[in-house]
Amino acid sequence: MASRSHANLQDLAGGLLDVPHTPRTIPRIMTVPGFISDLDVSGRYDGDSDVSPSGYRERKILVANMLPLQAKRDSDTGKWCFSLDEDSILLQSKDGFSSDTEVIYVGSLKAEIDAHEQEEVAQKLLEDFNCIPTFLPVDVMKNFYLGFCKQQLWPIFHYMLPMFPDHGDRFDRSLWKAYVSANKIFADKVMEIINPDDDFVWVHDYHLMVLPTFLRKRFNRVKLGFFLHSPFPSSEIYRTLPVRDEILRGLLNSDLIGFHTFDYARHFLSCCKRMLGLDYESKRGHIGLDYFGRTVFIKILPVGIHIGRLESVLNLQSTSAKLKEIQEEFKGRKVILGVDDMDIFKGISLKLLAVEQLLEQNRDLKGKLVLVQIVNPARSSSKGVQEAKKETYLIAQRINDTYGSNHYRPVILIDRPVPRFEKSAYYAVAECCIVNAVRDGMNLVPYKYIVCRQGTAQMDKALSRKSDSPRTSTIVVSEFIGCSPSLSGAIRVNPWNTDAVADALYSAVTMHDSEKQLRHEKHYRYISSHDVAYWARSFMQDLERACKDHYTKRCWGMGLGLGFRVISLSPGFKKLSVDHVVSAYKRTGRRAIFLDYDGTIVSKSSINKTPSPEVISVLNEMCNDPKNTVFIVSGRGRDSLSEWFTSCKMIGLAAEHGYFVRRNKDSEWEASHLSPNLDWKKIVEPVMQLYTEATDGSNIETKESALVWHHQDADPDFGSCQAKELLNHLESVLANEPAIVTRGQHIVEVKPQGLNKGLVAEKVLSTMINVGNPPDFVVCVGDDISDEDMFESIIRTVSCPSLTFVPEIFACTVGQKPSKAKYYLDDSAEVMKLLQGLGASSKPKPRPVAHSQVSFESTV
């Protein structure tokens, strides 16, 4: 079914995409998929362009679920009135860009606009605020935001699984379709305004995780960043999502993916490894994933706050007046402040239980300590939120009844919309701020608290406070929220451990002022230097770096529906044409053919590693042609290769990366003379055995010249971690031994120093040249890092000055990945098609064995 396979994105989006277009056409330049030369890059403005190179203004397109606008209808005129939402991170991000940067915002409005008003409103928003509204249909908006986002993504990203119908909503494919439809509408709006050659697109948060797929499909080289403002769950939780692969692939269609903490990034990388088989590596401090030739970079940086905006509120007269009022109200008492949404993840009830425990254990604090809990309005009216609210009030009432009096309430709940100036006044008064969420993406409450405790010069003057008076603050913060790692001076707690939270609160309210001052100064230095402008600027700088190679590679799209991805390869790296190789094969008469085994002529995923009758047949066809010299060059042992190719009389075999070589079936195996001393195996084997016992699913392969530790069947993350550790361990113990340690795909191998497959290819080709029979056709196919030595050796050997002609060379890797080979084939099935083409073009005739004899006495 189309809705399940997602083969057609338009079908999946259904007939819900008839939305108004952006009324004003913003100039843009279209690109054509394919390789763009240096001339195209430097001179991509043509005569038909609406924008000249000299007049171009740098643009950033910021895309989020909601626009940074407030909307209300004028009661007198009935017209819609709009104003900027100064608290929106989307709007505040602009401070991180240069002053001449044009910023365009794409998103939905918080108000529902009637269809007949939408065009007029869209025109007004574009002209007055540079905003592009999406105007989602009502049913799409409901199923997209309140449905899939809030009922399914939000709980899973906060580690809540729908184990029972009463504890969350099960996966609903109709809600998923609405999510995809909404993302398509957002993408269409971006496509209407983007100049894909120059504009940068920055997509925000979990509402739009498949939007990058739509944009990448339309513009293969779009400069696209994504930042996730929520947690990203561990793979054990995320993998329960039925559309897990589609969302991961959507994110991977970005150039840069941002997270608040390393934990969130680590979970994402683990999911990519476990579900998509993608490995990551860190180079010069930057983490990157190779995704079909594109490097997707990972950015780890928590968002900051807009300090200027907060200080402007502190300077208000109403803030100073409220601050004096609060100081008078709580005179002689220590104020602990909590500011949270009414939400099941904010841990308000756990916070109250800790305060109750604190008062129970420290009776002397009765009458001296107050928790002021500001409860922001709930963002949903779900059953869970209602239960959390009920529990909060019951616990607060119990604490006040037990420890309060006529003139004292230990817990004060402020459950109403609190103006910004009043909230800032509470921040400034509180001696301690506690954020006890059980799971939260970032939470900027502690940052705001620190800035308000620092105050401003104008505020000091209003309060008759000396400007150089010491500033103090203490923070108790849950270890499960995004801001925790950046607050190194905070008291971190496990919110589920009530005793520990109570102890932390006691430490906070009894801490010496000198220590409070040191902690405050440390936090303020970090927060003031890592504000929202720094965050936006840093993200954009990394996005520019991630996109700098876009026009140096050839790229094209592959895949259907949400499985779409862009293949990106260097200009000289292209798919091998079987017809082209066969044509050259027919024209030439002295051919050398080198083939790897595992992953090349036999699939790595195959359980049965024995060559099929078809493989044996086509190899015999090529070997029986007197014009051919054919070698299987493998890391396998000679016993296995001898057994498998016993019916191929004329084929040459190189076992264990060339340590053993046999010209044909009637010849003897010749051993390498590079390193006859294999005593180092006695050192390696016990070390590998130690790691095998500690790593379930791993095993040791013993070869005559080498030892190989396999971890393909181990846990992906643990196996990879153990392989890195084993590599370092072995390199240390073998520092003075004639052996080399290499790491391949799911293996760590130790072999004699200087041994590699390239020596086999080099000897075969050199011998042909020396006997006056230089090759005019060379094919080399392999899939592993060990085969790169063959590719390099072939090119080096046939480039010798003694050759009067340039042979046809086809060095080919299996799979699209960085390689020294010039060509690639997708898999072993395509390699088989190539061999069948060569076999069918061969002209087998009886020939004496001596014709293909090659001496290996001093080979390897």
PDB file of N, CA and C in Angstrom, residues 227 229-231 259-264 301-305 339-340 346 433-437 439-450 475-493 523 526-527 530:
ATOM      1  N   PHE A 227      18.194  21.597  14.012  1.00  0.00           N
ATOM      2  CA  PHE A 227      18.500  21.576  15.443  1.00  0.00           C
ATOM      3  C   PHE A 227      17.324  20.986  16.203  1.00  0.00           C
ATOM      4  N   HIS A 229      15.490  20.559  19.626  1.00  0.00           N
ATOM      5  CA  HIS A 229      15.401  21.232  20.925  1.00  0.00           C
ATOM      6  C   HIS A 229      14.904  20.311  22.033  1.00  0.00           C
ATOM      7  N   SER A 230      14.508  19.113  21.699  1.00  0.00           N
ATOM      8  CA  SER A 230      14.050  18.147  22.699  1.00  0.00           C
ATOM      9  C   SER A 230      15.134  17.105  22.934  1.00  0.00           C
ATOM     10  N   PRO A 231      14.969  16.246  23.925  1.00  0.00           N
ATOM     11  CA  PRO A 231      15.931  15.137  24.067  1.00  0.00           C
ATOM     12  C   PRO A 231      15.821  14.200  22.875  1.00  0.00           C
ATOM     13  N   PHE A 259      22.404  19.232  18.551  1.00  0.00           N
ATOM     14  CA  PHE A 259      21.803  18.725  19.791  1.00  0.00           C
ATOM     15  C   PHE A 259      22.306  19.579  20.959  1.00  0.00           C
ATOM     16  N   HIS A 260      21.516  19.605  22.037  1.00  0.00           N
ATOM     17  CA  HIS A 260      21.919  20.367  23.213  1.00  0.00           C
ATOM     18  C   HIS A 260      23.081  19.715  23.952  1.00  0.00           C
ATOM     19  N   THR A 261      23.091  18.391  24.031  1.00  0.00           N
ATOM     20  CA  THR A 261      24.107  17.701  24.836  1.00  0.00           C
ATOM     21  C   THR A 261      24.718  16.535  24.071  1.00  0.00           C
ATOM     22  N   PHE A 262      25.856  16.078  24.555  1.00  0.00           N
ATOM     23  CA  PHE A 262      26.499  14.921  23.949  1.00  0.00           C
ATOM     24  C   PHE A 262      25.643  13.672  24.125  1.00  0.00           C
ATOM     25  N   ASP A 263      24.939  13.557  25.244  1.00  0.00           N
ATOM     26  CA  ASP A 263      24.070  12.400  25.459  1.00  0.00           C
ATOM     27  C   ASP A 263      23.048  12.263  24.340  1.00  0.00           C
ATOM     28  N   TYR A 264      22.403  13.371  23.980  1.00  0.00           N
ATOM     29  CA  TYR A 264      21.403  13.332  22.915  1.00  0.00           C
ATOM     30  C   TYR A 264      22.053  12.947  21.589  1.00  0.00           C
ATOM     31  N   LEU A 301      25.831  21.834  21.126  1.00  0.00           N
ATOM     32  CA  LEU A 301      25.917  23.145  21.767  1.00  0.00           C
ATOM     33  C   LEU A 301      24.549  23.527  22.324  1.00  0.00           C
ATOM     34  N   PRO A 302      24.453  23.718  23.644  1.00  0.00           N
ATOM     35  CA  PRO A 302      23.157  24.117  24.221  1.00  0.00           C
ATOM     36  C   PRO A 302      22.802  25.544  23.847  1.00  0.00           C
ATOM     37  N   VAL A 303      21.533  25.793  23.670  1.00  0.00           N
ATOM     38  CA  VAL A 303      21.069  27.129  23.326  1.00  0.00           C
ATOM     39  C   VAL A 303      21.245  28.041  24.532  1.00  0.00           C
ATOM     40  N   GLY A 304      21.414  29.331  24.264  1.00  0.00           N
ATOM     41  CA  GLY A 304      21.544  30.304  25.346  1.00  0.00           C
ATOM     42  C   GLY A 304      20.314  31.187  25.437  1.00  0.00           C
ATOM     43  N   ILE A 305      20.414  32.232  26.251  1.00  0.00           N
ATOM     44  CA  ILE A 305      19.290  33.158  26.402  1.00  0.00           C
ATOM     45  C   ILE A 305      19.692  34.517  25.850  1.00  0.00           C
ATOM     46  N   VAL A 339      10.124  27.301  38.618  1.00  0.00           N
ATOM     47  CA  VAL A 339       9.306  27.815  37.507  1.00  0.00           C
ATOM     48  C   VAL A 339       9.174  26.692  36.488  1.00  0.00           C
ATOM     49  N   ASP A 340       7.985  26.155  36.342  1.00  0.00           N
ATOM     50  CA  ASP A 340       7.791  24.995  35.463  1.00  0.00           C
ATOM     51  C   ASP A 340       6.430  25.047  34.795  1.00  0.00           C
ATOM     52  N   LYS A 346       7.926  17.529  34.282  1.00  0.00           N
ATOM     53  CA  LYS A 346       8.614  18.613  34.988  1.00  0.00           C
ATOM     54  C   LYS A 346       8.948  18.265  36.435  1.00  0.00           C
ATOM     55  N   CYS A 433      17.373  28.302  43.211  1.00  0.00           N
ATOM     56  CA  CYS A 433      16.436  27.925  42.140  1.00  0.00           C
ATOM     57  C   CYS A 433      16.562  26.423  41.918  1.00  0.00           C
ATOM     58  N   ILE A 434      15.427  25.743  41.862  1.00  0.00           N
ATOM     59  CA  ILE A 434      15.457  24.296  41.651  1.00  0.00           C
ATOM     60  C   ILE A 434      14.687  23.928  40.385  1.00  0.00           C
ATOM     61  N   VAL A 435      15.336  23.148  39.518  1.00  0.00           N
ATOM     62  CA  VAL A 435      14.703  22.590  38.325  1.00  0.00           C
ATOM     63  C   VAL A 435      14.810  21.084  38.457  1.00  0.00           C
ATOM     64  N   ASN A 436      13.687  20.438  38.678  1.00  0.00           N
ATOM     65  CA  ASN A 436      13.669  19.022  39.078  1.00  0.00           C
ATOM     66  C   ASN A 436      13.017  18.127  38.030  1.00  0.00           C
ATOM     67  N   ALA A 437      13.078  18.545  36.752  1.00  0.00           N
ATOM     68  CA  ALA A 437      12.398  17.788  35.695  1.00  0.00           C
ATOM     69  C   ALA A 437      12.982  16.379  35.568  1.00  0.00           C
ATOM     70  N   ARG A 439      12.754  14.747  32.784  1.00  0.00           N
ATOM     71  CA  ARG A 439      13.287  14.720  31.420  1.00  0.00           C
ATOM     72  C   ARG A 439      12.929  16.041  30.751  1.00  0.00           C
ATOM     73  N   ASP A 440      13.923  16.729  30.227  1.00  0.00           N
ATOM     74  CA  ASP A 440      13.653  17.992  29.548  1.00  0.00           C
ATOM     75  C   ASP A 440      14.766  18.248  28.546  1.00  0.00           C
ATOM     76  N   GLY A 441      14.389  18.807  27.384  1.00  0.00           N
ATOM     77  CA  GLY A 441      15.364  19.020  26.330  1.00  0.00           C
ATOM     78  C   GLY A 441      16.464  19.970  26.735  1.00  0.00           C
ATOM     79  N   MET A 442      16.121  21.157  27.211  1.00  0.00           N
ATOM     80  CA  MET A 442      17.131  22.140  27.611  1.00  0.00           C
ATOM     81  C   MET A 442      16.765  22.750  28.958  1.00  0.00           C
ATOM     82  N   ASN A 443      15.722  23.577  29.019  1.00  0.00           N
ATOM     83  CA  ASN A 443      15.250  24.302  30.199  1.00  0.00           C
ATOM     84  C   ASN A 443      16.193  25.454  30.527  1.00  0.00           C
ATOM     85  N   LEU A 444      15.736  26.666  30.209  1.00  0.00           N
ATOM     86  CA  LEU A 444      16.542  27.865  30.382  1.00  0.00           C
ATOM     87  C   LEU A 444      16.263  28.597  31.685  1.00  0.00           C
ATOM     88  N   VAL A 445      15.435  28.021  32.542  1.00  0.00           N
ATOM     89  CA  VAL A 445      15.112  28.661  33.818  1.00  0.00           C
ATOM     90  C   VAL A 445      16.371  28.977  34.631  1.00  0.00           C
ATOM     91  N   PRO A 446      17.323  28.050  34.805  1.00  0.00           N
ATOM     92  CA  PRO A 446      18.519  28.394  35.585  1.00  0.00           C
ATOM     93  C   PRO A 446      19.327  29.545  34.976  1.00  0.00           C
ATOM     94  N   TYR A 447      19.370  29.624  33.645  1.00  0.00           N
ATOM     95  CA  TYR A 447      20.095  30.712  32.987  1.00  0.00           C
ATOM     96  C   TYR A 447      19.443  32.059  33.329  1.00  0.00           C
ATOM     97  N   LYS A 448      18.120  32.104  33.233  1.00  0.00           N
ATOM     98  CA  LYS A 448      17.405  33.349  33.538  1.00  0.00           C
ATOM     99  C   LYS A 448      17.582  33.733  35.004  1.00  0.00           C
ATOM    100  N   TYR A 449      17.574  32.740  35.853  1.00  0.00           N
ATOM    101  CA  TYR A 449      17.755  32.979  37.287  1.00  0.00           C
ATOM    102  C   TYR A 449      19.116  33.622  37.553  1.00  0.00           C
ATOM    103  N   ILE A 450      20.168  33.115  36.929  1.00  0.00           N
ATOM    104  CA  ILE A 450      21.515  33.648  37.142  1.00  0.00           C
ATOM    105  C   ILE A 450      21.594  35.105  36.683  1.00  0.00           C
ATOM    106  N   ILE A 475      21.944  26.782  42.605  1.00  0.00           N
ATOM    107  CA  ILE A 475      21.030  26.065  41.704  1.00  0.00           C
ATOM    108  C   ILE A 475      21.044  24.586  42.047  1.00  0.00           C
ATOM    109  N   VAL A 476      19.874  24.010  42.162  1.00  0.00           N
ATOM    110  CA  VAL A 476      19.718  22.562  42.268  1.00  0.00           C
ATOM    111  C   VAL A 476      19.061  22.122  40.963  1.00  0.00           C
ATOM    112  N   VAL A 477      19.766  21.271  40.215  1.00  0.00           N
ATOM    113  CA  VAL A 477      19.297  20.960  38.865  1.00  0.00           C
ATOM    114  C   VAL A 477      19.281  19.447  38.638  1.00  0.00           C
ATOM    115  N   SER A 478      18.256  18.994  37.955  1.00  0.00           N
ATOM    116  CA  SER A 478      18.141  17.580  37.600  1.00  0.00           C
ATOM    117  C   SER A 478      19.217  17.197  36.593  1.00  0.00           C
ATOM    118  N   GLU A 479      19.783  16.035  36.754  1.00  0.00           N
ATOM    119  CA  GLU A 479      20.813  15.570  35.813  1.00  0.00           C
ATOM    120  C   GLU A 479      20.208  15.103  34.500  1.00  0.00           C
ATOM    121  N   PHE A 480      18.877  15.123  34.393  1.00  0.00           N
ATOM    122  CA  PHE A 480      18.207  14.640  33.186  1.00  0.00           C
ATOM    123  C   PHE A 480      17.720  15.763  32.281  1.00  0.00           C
ATOM    124  N   ILE A 481      18.249  16.973  32.437  1.00  0.00           N
ATOM    125  CA  ILE A 481      17.844  18.063  31.554  1.00  0.00           C
ATOM    126  C   ILE A 481      19.062  18.597  30.806  1.00  0.00           C
ATOM    127  N   GLY A 482      18.808  19.240  29.686  1.00  0.00           N
ATOM    128  CA  GLY A 482      19.877  19.614  28.776  1.00  0.00           C
ATOM    129  C   GLY A 482      20.849  20.641  29.305  1.00  0.00           C
ATOM    130  N   CYS A 483      20.395  21.529  30.219  1.00  0.00           N
ATOM    131  CA  CYS A 483      21.291  22.573  30.707  1.00  0.00           C
ATOM    132  C   CYS A 483      22.226  22.075  31.801  1.00  0.00           C
ATOM    133  N   SER A 484      21.989  20.885  32.334  1.00  0.00           N
ATOM    134  CA  SER A 484      22.777  20.371  33.457  1.00  0.00           C
ATOM    135  C   SER A 484      24.281  20.316  33.171  1.00  0.00           C
ATOM    136  N   PRO A 485      24.736  19.789  32.010  1.00  0.00           N
ATOM    137  CA  PRO A 485      26.184  19.706  31.775  1.00  0.00           C
ATOM    138  C   PRO A 485      26.885  21.065  31.746  1.00  0.00           C
ATOM    139  N   SER A 486      26.170  22.115  31.354  1.00  0.00           N
ATOM    140  CA  SER A 486      26.800  23.430  31.232  1.00  0.00           C
ATOM    141  C   SER A 486      26.840  24.179  32.559  1.00  0.00           C
ATOM    142  N   LEU A 487      26.123  23.690  33.573  1.00  0.00           N
ATOM    143  CA  LEU A 487      26.096  24.352  34.883  1.00  0.00           C
ATOM    144  C   LEU A 487      26.977  23.577  35.850  1.00  0.00           C
ATOM    145  N   SER A 488      28.273  23.739  35.684  1.00  0.00           N
ATOM    146  CA  SER A 488      29.210  22.934  36.470  1.00  0.00           C
ATOM    147  C   SER A 488      29.219  23.307  37.943  1.00  0.00           C
ATOM    148  N   GLY A 489      28.694  24.470  38.294  1.00  0.00           N
ATOM    149  CA  GLY A 489      28.657  24.874  39.700  1.00  0.00           C
ATOM    150  C   GLY A 489      27.354  24.558  40.386  1.00  0.00           C
ATOM    151  N   ALA A 490      26.424  23.934  39.659  1.00  0.00           N
ATOM    152  CA  ALA A 490      25.123  23.589  40.243  1.00  0.00           C
ATOM    153  C   ALA A 490      25.223  22.288  41.040  1.00  0.00           C
ATOM    154  N   ILE A 491      24.248  22.086  41.920  1.00  0.00           N
ATOM    155  CA  ILE A 491      24.146  20.822  42.649  1.00  0.00           C
ATOM    156  C   ILE A 491      23.249  19.907  41.820  1.00  0.00           C
ATOM    157  N   ARG A 492      23.835  18.896  41.202  1.00  0.00           N
ATOM    158  CA  ARG A 492      23.069  18.012  40.330  1.00  0.00           C
ATOM    159  C   ARG A 492      22.427  16.897  41.146  1.00  0.00           C
ATOM    160  N   VAL A 493      21.180  16.567  40.793  1.00  0.00           N
ATOM    161  CA  VAL A 493      20.444  15.559  41.558  1.00  0.00           C
ATOM    162  C   VAL A 493      19.696  14.621  40.619  1.00  0.00           C
ATOM    163  N   HIS A 523      28.953  30.614  36.794  1.00  0.00           N
ATOM    164  CA  HIS A 523      27.788  30.444  35.918  1.00  0.00           C
ATOM    165  C   HIS A 523      27.565  31.676  35.057  1.00  0.00           C
ATOM    166  N   TYR A 526      29.848  31.925  32.043  1.00  0.00           N
ATOM    167  CA  TYR A 526      29.474  31.020  30.949  1.00  0.00           C
ATOM    168  C   TYR A 526      28.217  31.525  30.232  1.00  0.00           C
ATOM    169  N   ILE A 527      27.199  31.881  30.996  1.00  0.00           N
ATOM    170  CA  ILE A 527      25.911  32.261  30.393  1.00  0.00           C
ATOM    171  C   ILE A 527      26.040  33.544  29.577  1.00  0.00           C
ATOM    172  N   HIS A 530      27.913  32.617  26.344  1.00  0.00           N
ATOM    173  CA  HIS A 530      27.249  31.619  25.506  1.00  0.00           C
ATOM    174  C   HIS A 530      25.751  31.934  25.411  1.00  0.00           C
TER     175      HIS A 530
END
